[in-house]
Short mmCIF file of C-alpha atoms and ligand atoms in Angstrom, two decimals:
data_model
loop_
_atom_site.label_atom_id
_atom_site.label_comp_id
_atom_site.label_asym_id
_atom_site.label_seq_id
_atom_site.Cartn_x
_atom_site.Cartn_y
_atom_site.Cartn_z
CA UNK A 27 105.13 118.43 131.42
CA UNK A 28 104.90 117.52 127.46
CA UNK A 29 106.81 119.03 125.69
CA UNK A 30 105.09 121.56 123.23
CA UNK A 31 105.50 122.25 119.30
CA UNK A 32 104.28 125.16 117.21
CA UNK A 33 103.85 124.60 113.49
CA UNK A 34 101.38 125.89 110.65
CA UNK A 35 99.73 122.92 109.27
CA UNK A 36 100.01 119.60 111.58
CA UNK A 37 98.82 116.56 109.36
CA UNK A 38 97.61 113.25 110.39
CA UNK A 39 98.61 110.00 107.98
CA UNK A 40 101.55 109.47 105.61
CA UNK A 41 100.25 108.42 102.95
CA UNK A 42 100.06 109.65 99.41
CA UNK A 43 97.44 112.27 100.82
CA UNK A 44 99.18 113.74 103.65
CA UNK A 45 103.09 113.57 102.15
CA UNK A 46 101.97 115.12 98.57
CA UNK A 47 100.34 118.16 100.83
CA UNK A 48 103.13 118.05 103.27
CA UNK A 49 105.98 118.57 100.02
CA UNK A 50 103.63 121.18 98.98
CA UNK A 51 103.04 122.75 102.04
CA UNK A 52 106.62 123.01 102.89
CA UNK A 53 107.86 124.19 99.58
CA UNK A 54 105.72 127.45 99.96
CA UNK A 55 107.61 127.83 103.49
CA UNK A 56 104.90 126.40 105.50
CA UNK A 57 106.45 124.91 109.21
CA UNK A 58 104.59 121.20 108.94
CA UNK A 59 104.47 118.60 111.24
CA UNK A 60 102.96 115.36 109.58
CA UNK A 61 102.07 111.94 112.14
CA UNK A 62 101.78 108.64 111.12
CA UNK A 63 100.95 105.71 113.85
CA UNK A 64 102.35 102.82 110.81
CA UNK A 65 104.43 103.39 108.37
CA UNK A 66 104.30 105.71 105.39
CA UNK A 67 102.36 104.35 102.31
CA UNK A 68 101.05 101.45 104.32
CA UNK A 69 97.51 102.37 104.65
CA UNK A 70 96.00 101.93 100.87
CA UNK A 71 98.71 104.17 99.02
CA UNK A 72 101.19 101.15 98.64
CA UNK A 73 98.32 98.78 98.07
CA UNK A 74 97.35 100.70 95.25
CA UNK A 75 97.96 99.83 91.29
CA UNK A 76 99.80 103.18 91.04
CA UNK A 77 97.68 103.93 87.64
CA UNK A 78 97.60 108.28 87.09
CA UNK A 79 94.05 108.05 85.85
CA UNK A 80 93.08 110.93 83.09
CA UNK A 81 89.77 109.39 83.22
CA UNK A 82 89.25 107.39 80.14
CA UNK A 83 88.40 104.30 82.59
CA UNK A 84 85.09 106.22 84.07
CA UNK A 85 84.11 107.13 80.54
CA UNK A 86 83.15 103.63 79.27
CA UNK A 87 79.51 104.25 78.88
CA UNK A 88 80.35 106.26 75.71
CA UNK A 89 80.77 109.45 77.03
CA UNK A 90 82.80 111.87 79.33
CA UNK A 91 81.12 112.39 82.64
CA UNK A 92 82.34 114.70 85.35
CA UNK A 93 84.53 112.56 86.35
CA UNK A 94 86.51 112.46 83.23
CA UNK A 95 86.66 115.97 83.56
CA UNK A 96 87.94 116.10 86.53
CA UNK A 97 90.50 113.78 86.57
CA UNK A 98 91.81 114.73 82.53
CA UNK A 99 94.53 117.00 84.35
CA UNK A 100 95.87 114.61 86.81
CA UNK A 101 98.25 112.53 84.16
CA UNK A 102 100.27 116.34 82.75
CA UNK A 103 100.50 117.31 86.24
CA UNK A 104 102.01 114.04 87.62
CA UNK A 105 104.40 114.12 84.12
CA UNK A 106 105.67 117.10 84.90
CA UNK A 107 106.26 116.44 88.31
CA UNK A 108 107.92 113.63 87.45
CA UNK A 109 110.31 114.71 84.82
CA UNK A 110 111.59 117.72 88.02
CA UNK A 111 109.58 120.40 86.64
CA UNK A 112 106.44 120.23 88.28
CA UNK A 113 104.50 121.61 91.51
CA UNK A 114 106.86 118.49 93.15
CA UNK A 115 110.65 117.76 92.26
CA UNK A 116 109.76 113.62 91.52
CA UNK A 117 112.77 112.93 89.33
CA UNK A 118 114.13 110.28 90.51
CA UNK A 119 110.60 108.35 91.23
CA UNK A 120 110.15 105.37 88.95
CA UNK A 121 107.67 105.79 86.05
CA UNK A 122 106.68 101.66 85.85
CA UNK A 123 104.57 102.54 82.29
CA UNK A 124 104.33 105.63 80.37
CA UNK A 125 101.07 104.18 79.47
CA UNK A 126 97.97 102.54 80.81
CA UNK A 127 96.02 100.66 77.96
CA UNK A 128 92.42 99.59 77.49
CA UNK A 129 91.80 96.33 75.96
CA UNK A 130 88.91 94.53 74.61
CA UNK A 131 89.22 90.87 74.29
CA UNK A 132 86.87 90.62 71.87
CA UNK A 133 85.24 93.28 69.33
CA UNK A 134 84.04 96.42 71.22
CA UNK A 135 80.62 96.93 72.12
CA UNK A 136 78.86 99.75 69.08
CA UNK A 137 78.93 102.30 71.84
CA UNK A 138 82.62 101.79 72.93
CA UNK A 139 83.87 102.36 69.07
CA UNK A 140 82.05 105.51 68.94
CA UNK A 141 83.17 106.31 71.87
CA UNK A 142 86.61 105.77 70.77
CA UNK A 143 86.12 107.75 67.91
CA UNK A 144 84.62 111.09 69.35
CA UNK A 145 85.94 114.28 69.59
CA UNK A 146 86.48 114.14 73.38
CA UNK A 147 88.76 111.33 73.36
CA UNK A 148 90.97 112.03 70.15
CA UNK A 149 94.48 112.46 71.28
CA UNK A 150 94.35 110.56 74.79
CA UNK A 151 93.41 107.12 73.18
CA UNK A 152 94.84 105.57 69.76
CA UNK A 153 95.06 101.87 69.07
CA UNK A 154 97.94 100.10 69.20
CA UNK A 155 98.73 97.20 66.96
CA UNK A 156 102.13 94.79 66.70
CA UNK A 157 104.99 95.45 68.39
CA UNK A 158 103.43 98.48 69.88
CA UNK A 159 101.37 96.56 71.92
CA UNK A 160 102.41 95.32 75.79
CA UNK A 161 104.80 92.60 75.84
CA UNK A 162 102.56 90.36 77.03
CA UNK A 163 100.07 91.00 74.56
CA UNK A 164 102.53 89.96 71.80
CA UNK A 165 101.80 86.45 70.77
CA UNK A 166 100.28 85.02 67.25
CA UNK A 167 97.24 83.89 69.38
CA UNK A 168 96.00 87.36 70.79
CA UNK A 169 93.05 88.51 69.03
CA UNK A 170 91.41 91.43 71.00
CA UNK A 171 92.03 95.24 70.15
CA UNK A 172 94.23 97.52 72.59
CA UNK A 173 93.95 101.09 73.27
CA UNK A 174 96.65 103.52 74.28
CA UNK A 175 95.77 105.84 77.13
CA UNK A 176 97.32 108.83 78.00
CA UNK A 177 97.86 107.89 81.48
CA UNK A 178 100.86 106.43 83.47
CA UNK A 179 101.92 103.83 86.12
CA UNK A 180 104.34 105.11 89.08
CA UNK A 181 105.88 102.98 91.32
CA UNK A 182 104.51 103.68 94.35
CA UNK A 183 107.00 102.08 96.66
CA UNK A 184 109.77 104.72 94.89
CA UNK A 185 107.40 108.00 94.98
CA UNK A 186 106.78 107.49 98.99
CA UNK A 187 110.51 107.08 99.45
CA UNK A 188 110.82 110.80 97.49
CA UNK A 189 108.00 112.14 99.33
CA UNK A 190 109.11 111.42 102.82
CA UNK A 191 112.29 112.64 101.64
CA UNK A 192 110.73 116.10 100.49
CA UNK A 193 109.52 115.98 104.18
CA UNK A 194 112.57 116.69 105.57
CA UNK A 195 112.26 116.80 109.54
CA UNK A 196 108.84 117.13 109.46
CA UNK A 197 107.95 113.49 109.91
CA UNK A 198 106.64 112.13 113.95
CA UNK A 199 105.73 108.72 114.55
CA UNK A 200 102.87 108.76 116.82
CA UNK A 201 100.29 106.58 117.92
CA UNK A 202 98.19 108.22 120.50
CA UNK A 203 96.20 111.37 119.48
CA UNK A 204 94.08 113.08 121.55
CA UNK A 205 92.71 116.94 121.26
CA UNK A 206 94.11 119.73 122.18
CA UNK A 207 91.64 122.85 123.11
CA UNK A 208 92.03 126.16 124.34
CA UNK A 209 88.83 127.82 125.66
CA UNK A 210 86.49 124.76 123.97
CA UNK A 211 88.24 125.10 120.71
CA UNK A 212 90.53 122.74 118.59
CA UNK A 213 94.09 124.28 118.41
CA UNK A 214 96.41 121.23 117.78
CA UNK A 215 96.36 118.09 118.61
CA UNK A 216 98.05 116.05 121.67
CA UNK A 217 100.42 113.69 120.43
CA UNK A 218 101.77 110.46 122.50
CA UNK A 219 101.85 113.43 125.30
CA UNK A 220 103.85 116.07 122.91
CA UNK A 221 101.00 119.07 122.33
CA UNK A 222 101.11 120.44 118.95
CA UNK A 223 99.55 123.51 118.25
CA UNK A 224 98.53 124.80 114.73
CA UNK A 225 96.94 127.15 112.73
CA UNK A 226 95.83 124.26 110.60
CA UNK A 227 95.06 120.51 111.31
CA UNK A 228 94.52 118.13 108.30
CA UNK A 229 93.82 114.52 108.73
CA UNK A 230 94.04 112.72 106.00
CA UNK A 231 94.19 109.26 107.61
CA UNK A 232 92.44 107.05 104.79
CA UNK A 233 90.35 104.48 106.47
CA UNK A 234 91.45 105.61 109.45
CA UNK A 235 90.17 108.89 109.62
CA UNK A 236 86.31 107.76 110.67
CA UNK A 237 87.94 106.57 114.11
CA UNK A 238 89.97 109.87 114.28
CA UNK A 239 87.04 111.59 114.21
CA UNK A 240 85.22 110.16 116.66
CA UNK A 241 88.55 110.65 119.22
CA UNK A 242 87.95 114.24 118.05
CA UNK A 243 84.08 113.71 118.72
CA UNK A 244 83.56 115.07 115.08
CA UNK A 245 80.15 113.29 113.34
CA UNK A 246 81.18 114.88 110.13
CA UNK A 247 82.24 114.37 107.23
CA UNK A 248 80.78 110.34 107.01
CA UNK A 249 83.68 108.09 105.59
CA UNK A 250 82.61 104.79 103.71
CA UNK A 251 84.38 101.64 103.03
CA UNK A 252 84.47 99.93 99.41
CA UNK A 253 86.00 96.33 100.09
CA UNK A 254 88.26 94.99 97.58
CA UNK A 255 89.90 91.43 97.19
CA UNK A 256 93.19 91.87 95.05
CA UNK A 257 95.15 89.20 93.45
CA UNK A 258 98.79 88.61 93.27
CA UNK A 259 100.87 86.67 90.98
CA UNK A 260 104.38 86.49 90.51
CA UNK A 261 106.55 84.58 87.95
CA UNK A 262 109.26 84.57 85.07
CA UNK A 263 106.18 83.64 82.46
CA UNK A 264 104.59 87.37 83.50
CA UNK A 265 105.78 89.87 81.34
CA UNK A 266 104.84 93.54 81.47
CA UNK A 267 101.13 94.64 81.23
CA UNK A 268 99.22 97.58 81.74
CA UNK A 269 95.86 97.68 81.36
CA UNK A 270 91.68 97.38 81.75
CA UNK A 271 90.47 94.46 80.10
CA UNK A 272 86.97 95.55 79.05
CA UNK A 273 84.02 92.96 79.68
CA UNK A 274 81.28 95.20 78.34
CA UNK A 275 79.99 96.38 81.43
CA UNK A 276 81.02 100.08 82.56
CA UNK A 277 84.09 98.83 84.80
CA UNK A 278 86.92 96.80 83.63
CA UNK A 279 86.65 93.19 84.01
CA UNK A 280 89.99 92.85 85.03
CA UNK A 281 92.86 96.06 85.94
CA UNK A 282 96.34 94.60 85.31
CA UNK A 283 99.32 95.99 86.56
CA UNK A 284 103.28 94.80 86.54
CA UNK A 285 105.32 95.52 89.40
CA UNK A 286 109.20 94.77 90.05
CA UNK A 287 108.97 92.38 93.29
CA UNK A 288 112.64 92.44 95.56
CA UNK A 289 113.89 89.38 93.88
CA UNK A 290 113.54 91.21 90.33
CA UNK A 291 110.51 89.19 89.41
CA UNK A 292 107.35 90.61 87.90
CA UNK A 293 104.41 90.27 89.68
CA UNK A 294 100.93 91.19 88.20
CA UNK A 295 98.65 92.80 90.55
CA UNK A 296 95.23 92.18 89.67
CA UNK A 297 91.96 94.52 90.24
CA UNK A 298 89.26 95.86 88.58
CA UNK A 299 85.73 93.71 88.45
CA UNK A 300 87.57 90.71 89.96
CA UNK A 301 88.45 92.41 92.89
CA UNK A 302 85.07 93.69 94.04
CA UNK A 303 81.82 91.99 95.05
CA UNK A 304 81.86 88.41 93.85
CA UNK A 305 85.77 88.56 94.37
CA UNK A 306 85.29 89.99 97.98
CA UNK A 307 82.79 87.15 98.78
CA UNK A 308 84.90 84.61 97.79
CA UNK A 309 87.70 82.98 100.37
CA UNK A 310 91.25 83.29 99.13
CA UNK A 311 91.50 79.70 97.51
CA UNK A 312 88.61 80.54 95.23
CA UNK A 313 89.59 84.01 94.95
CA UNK A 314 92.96 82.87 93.28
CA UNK A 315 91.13 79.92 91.25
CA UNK A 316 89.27 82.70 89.76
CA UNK A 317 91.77 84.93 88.83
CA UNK A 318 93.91 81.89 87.48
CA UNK A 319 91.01 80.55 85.40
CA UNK A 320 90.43 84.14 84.17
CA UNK A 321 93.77 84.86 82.63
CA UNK A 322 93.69 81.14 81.31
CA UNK A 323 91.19 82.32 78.82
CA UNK A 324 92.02 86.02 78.33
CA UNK A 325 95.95 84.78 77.92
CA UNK A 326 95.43 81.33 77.09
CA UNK A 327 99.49 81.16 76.02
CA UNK A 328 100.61 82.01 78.75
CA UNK A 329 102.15 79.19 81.50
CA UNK A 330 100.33 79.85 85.11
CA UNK A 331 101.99 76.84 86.30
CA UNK A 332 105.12 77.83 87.67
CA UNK A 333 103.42 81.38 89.43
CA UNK A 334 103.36 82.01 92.74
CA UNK A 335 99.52 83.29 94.63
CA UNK A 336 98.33 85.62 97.41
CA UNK A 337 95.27 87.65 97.39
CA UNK A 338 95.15 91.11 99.48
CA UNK A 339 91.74 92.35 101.16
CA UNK A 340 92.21 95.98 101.51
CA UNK A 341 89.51 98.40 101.78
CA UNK A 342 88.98 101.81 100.32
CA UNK A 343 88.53 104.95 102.50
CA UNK A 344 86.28 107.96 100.35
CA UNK A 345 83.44 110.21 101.51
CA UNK A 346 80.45 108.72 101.91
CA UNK A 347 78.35 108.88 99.18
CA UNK A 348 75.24 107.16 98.07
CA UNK A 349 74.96 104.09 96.68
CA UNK A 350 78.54 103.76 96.98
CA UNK A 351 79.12 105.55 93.62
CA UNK A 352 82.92 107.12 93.27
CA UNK A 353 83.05 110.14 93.46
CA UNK A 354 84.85 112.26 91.36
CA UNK A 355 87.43 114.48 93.26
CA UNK A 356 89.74 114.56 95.97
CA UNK A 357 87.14 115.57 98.89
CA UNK A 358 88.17 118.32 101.45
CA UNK A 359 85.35 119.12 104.34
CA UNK A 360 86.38 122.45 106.61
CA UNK A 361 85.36 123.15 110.13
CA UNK A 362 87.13 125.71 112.40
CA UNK A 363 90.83 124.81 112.44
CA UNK A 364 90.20 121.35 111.14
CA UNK A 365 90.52 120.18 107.40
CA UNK A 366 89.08 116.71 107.10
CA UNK A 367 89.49 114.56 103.40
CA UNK A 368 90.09 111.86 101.37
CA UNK A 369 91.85 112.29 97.60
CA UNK A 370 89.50 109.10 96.48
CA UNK A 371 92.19 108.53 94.58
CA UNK A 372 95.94 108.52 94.37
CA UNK A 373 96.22 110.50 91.06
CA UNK A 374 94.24 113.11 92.55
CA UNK A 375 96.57 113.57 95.45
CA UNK A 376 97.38 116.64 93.48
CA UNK A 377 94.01 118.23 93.97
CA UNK A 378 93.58 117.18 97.57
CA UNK A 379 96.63 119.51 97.70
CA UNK A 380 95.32 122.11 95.78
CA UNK A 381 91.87 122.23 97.85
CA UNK A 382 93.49 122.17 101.31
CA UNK A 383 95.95 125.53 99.93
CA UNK A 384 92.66 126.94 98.25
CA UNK A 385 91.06 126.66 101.90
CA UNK A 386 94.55 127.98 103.60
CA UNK A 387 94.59 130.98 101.60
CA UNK A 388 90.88 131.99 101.46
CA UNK A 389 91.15 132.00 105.49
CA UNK A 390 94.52 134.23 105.04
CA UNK A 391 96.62 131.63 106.51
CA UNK A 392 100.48 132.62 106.35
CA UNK A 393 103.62 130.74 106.59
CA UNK A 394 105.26 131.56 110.25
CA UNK A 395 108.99 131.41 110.89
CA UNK A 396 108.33 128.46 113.32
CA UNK A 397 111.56 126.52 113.74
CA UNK A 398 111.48 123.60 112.51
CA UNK A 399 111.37 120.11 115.30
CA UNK A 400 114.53 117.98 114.60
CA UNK A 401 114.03 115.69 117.14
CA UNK A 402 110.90 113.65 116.40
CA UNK A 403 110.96 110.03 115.70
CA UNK A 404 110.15 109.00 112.68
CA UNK A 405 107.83 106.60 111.01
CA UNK A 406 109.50 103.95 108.62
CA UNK A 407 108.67 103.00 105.08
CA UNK A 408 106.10 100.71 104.46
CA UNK A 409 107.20 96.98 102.46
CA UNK A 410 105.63 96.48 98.96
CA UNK A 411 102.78 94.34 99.42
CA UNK A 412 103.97 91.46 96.93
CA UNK A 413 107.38 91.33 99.10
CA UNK A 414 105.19 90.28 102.42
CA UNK A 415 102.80 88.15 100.77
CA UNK A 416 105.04 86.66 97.94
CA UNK A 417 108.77 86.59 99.66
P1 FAD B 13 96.35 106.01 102.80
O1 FAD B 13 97.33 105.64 101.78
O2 FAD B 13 95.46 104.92 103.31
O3 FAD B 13 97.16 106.67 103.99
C1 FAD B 13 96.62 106.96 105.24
C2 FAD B 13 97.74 106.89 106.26
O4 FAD B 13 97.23 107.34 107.52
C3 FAD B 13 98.28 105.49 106.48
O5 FAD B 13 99.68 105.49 106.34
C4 FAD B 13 97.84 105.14 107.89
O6 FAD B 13 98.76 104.29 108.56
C5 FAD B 13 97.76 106.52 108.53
N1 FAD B 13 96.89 106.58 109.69
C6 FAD B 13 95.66 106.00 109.86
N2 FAD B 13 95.16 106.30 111.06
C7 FAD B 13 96.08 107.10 111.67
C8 FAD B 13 96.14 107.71 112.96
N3 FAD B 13 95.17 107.58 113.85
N4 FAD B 13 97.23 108.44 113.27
C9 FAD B 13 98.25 108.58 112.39
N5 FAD B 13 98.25 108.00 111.15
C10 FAD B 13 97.16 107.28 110.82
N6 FAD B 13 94.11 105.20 93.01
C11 FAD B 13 94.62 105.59 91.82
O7 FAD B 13 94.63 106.76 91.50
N7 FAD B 13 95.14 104.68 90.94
C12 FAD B 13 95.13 103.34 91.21
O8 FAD B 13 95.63 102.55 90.39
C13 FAD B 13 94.57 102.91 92.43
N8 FAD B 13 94.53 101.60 92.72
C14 FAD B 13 94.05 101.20 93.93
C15 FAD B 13 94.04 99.84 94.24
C16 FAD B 13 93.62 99.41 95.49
C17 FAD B 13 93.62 97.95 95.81
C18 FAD B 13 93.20 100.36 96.45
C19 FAD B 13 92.77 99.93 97.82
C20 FAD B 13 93.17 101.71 96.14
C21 FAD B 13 93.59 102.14 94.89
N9 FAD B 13 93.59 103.48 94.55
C22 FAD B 13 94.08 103.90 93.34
C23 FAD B 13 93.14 104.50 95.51
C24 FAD B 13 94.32 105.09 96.26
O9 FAD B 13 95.16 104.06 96.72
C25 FAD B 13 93.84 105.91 97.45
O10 FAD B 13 92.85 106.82 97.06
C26 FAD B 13 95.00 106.71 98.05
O11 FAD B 13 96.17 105.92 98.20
C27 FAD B 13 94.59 107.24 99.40
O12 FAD B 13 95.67 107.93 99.96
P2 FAD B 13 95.58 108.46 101.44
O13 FAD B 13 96.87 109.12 101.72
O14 FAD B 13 94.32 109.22 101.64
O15 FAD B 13 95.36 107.16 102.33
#
């Protein structure tokens, strides 16, 4: 016979999603059981550039759109987290930039500067000029002008590590998943042969949620995939940097971020316009010769010879949407028992929270004094992606 656990929410995938919701969950005395068939952060959480967007990024056409809106409370609520006081206790979780900045290589486009200077954005962007600006920035030669956002870097690697902590015993490797019903209805799922029953199921799977579905023979919510085709580089001539570089379209030509690599190293992780369709269609070789030839003439002082080179395919997991536009919240879709989503982003991990409490406590469901499983296996910790690809 399998063995058989009772909890109040059961959540499927570790990663940012599913552990933010689990710490919340649990500090409001929910019982929680959260599964993961990898390891935690593996999926795109520790794949991602750890930026808290406020929304600044999506407003480049010269004005706030609902997206700025949306996101403008994510960067307080992750500072306050951070600094212990917050709806999580992340002290202790390293802050890699208390800013993300937007820079423009050349002068700004005449909508941009208004932009800059309207009401809506007075307060979460200044310019920065001299030693103010990012280290790598500083050099006689740079020309462009850079933007202080009021948004921050975590290191992701660090708040997984706190989050699974804040999970306590609630963590269960598994990697077979099957239903479990009770007169034709979902009541918990069936775990490598453990049933777990629950008032509550959430998956929250990222990309791996469309196949979960289909186990659950569930044709809704539709998932899509946006491809991406990262670059890595790592060397001593990389110091820190933070930010869009702005081409003049609406996205940034290239997303920079610096991240502390095992060996102590810096290694710039490179997104943004680069990464997506031309950069997906290209084969790793050309990928990096882009990239390369890219920050030649955006950093043209910089020494690329002694860096090291990987790129990362990874896809993104959202709600399907037309025309593959990004949408603008964490998404939450309800049916019976089942809570289905996908934050879209990690700095809105936060409001995929809030939306799966808001749907908890509109259907009056209470903490129980379940007691809590101690003997589960556990999941590990997934590697930083620039300490598999560049050991
Ligand atoms: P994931 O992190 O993908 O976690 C899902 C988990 O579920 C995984 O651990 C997986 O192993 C597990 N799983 C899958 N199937 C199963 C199953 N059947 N059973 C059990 N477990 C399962 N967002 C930002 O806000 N700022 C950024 O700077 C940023 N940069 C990004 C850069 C890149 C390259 C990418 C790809 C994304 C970026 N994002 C960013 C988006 C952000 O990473 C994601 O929105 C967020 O991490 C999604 O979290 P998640 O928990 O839903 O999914």
């Amino acid at each position: 016979m399998p063995s058989v656990i009772s909890t109040d929410v059961l959540i499927v995938g570790g990663g940012v999603a599913g552990l933010w919701l689990n710490a919340r969950l649990r500090g409001q005395g929910f019982a929680t059981v959260l599964v993961e068939n990898a390891s935690l952060g593996g999926g795109q959480s520790l794949k991602s550039q750890g930026i808290i967007h406020g929304g600044a990024k999506y407003a480049l056409h010269g004005a706030l759109t609902g997206a700025s809106e949306a996101i403008a409370d994510m960067p307080r609520r992750w500072r306050e987290a951070l600094a212990g006081n917050g709806e999580l206790d992340l002290a202790g979780v390293r802050l890699l930039s208390e800013a993300h900045y937007l820079w423009s290589p050349g002068t700004l486009a005449g909508n941009l500067t208004s932009f800059f200077a309207s009401k809506a954005v007075r307060g979460r962007v200044d310019q920065v000029k001299g030693n103010e600006l990012p280290p790598a920035l500083q050099h006689p030669k740079f020309k462009g002008k850079v933007y202080r956002l009021a948004e921050l870097v975590v290191d992701v690697p660090s708040l997984i590590e706190r989050l699974a902590q804040l999970a306590g015993d609630s963590l269960l490797a598994g990697q077979q998943i099957e239903p479990l019903l009770a007169d034709g209805q979902l009541v918990g799922l069936r775990v490598d042969g453990r049933d777990i029953q629950a008032q509550r199921i959430v998956l929250s799977a990222g990309a791996g949620t469309a196949d979960l579905l289909q186990t659950l023979s569930i044709n809704q919510p539709k998932m899509q995939r946006r491809p991406l085709h990262m670059v890595l580089a790592k060397g001593a001539a990389l110091k820190p940097l933070f930010a869009h570089c702005l081409g003049g379209g609406p996205k940034p030509r290239i997303t920079v971020t610096t991240h502390p690599a095992a060996d102590g190293q810096n290694v710039w992780y490179l997104g943004g316009d680069i990464a997506e369709a031309d950069g997906v269609a290209r084969e790793p070789a050309a990928q990096i010769a882009a990239a390369r030839e890219e920050l030649h003439k955006l950093l043209p002082w910089i020494d690329l010879d002694q860096v090291q080179w990987a790129t990362l395919r990874v896809d993104r997991a959202e709600p399907e949407q037309s025309g593959l536009v990004r949408p603008d919240n964490a998404f939450v879709a309800e049916q019976g028992r089942l809570l289905v989503g996908w934050p879209t982003k990690l700095a809105l991990a936060p409001d995929f929270a809030d939306r799966v409490l808001a749907a908890l406590s509109k259907d009056g469901i209470q903490p129980t004094a379940q007691p809590a499983p101690n003997d589960l296996p556990k999941p590990p910790l997934a590697i930083p992606v620039w300490d598999q690809l560049l050991p």
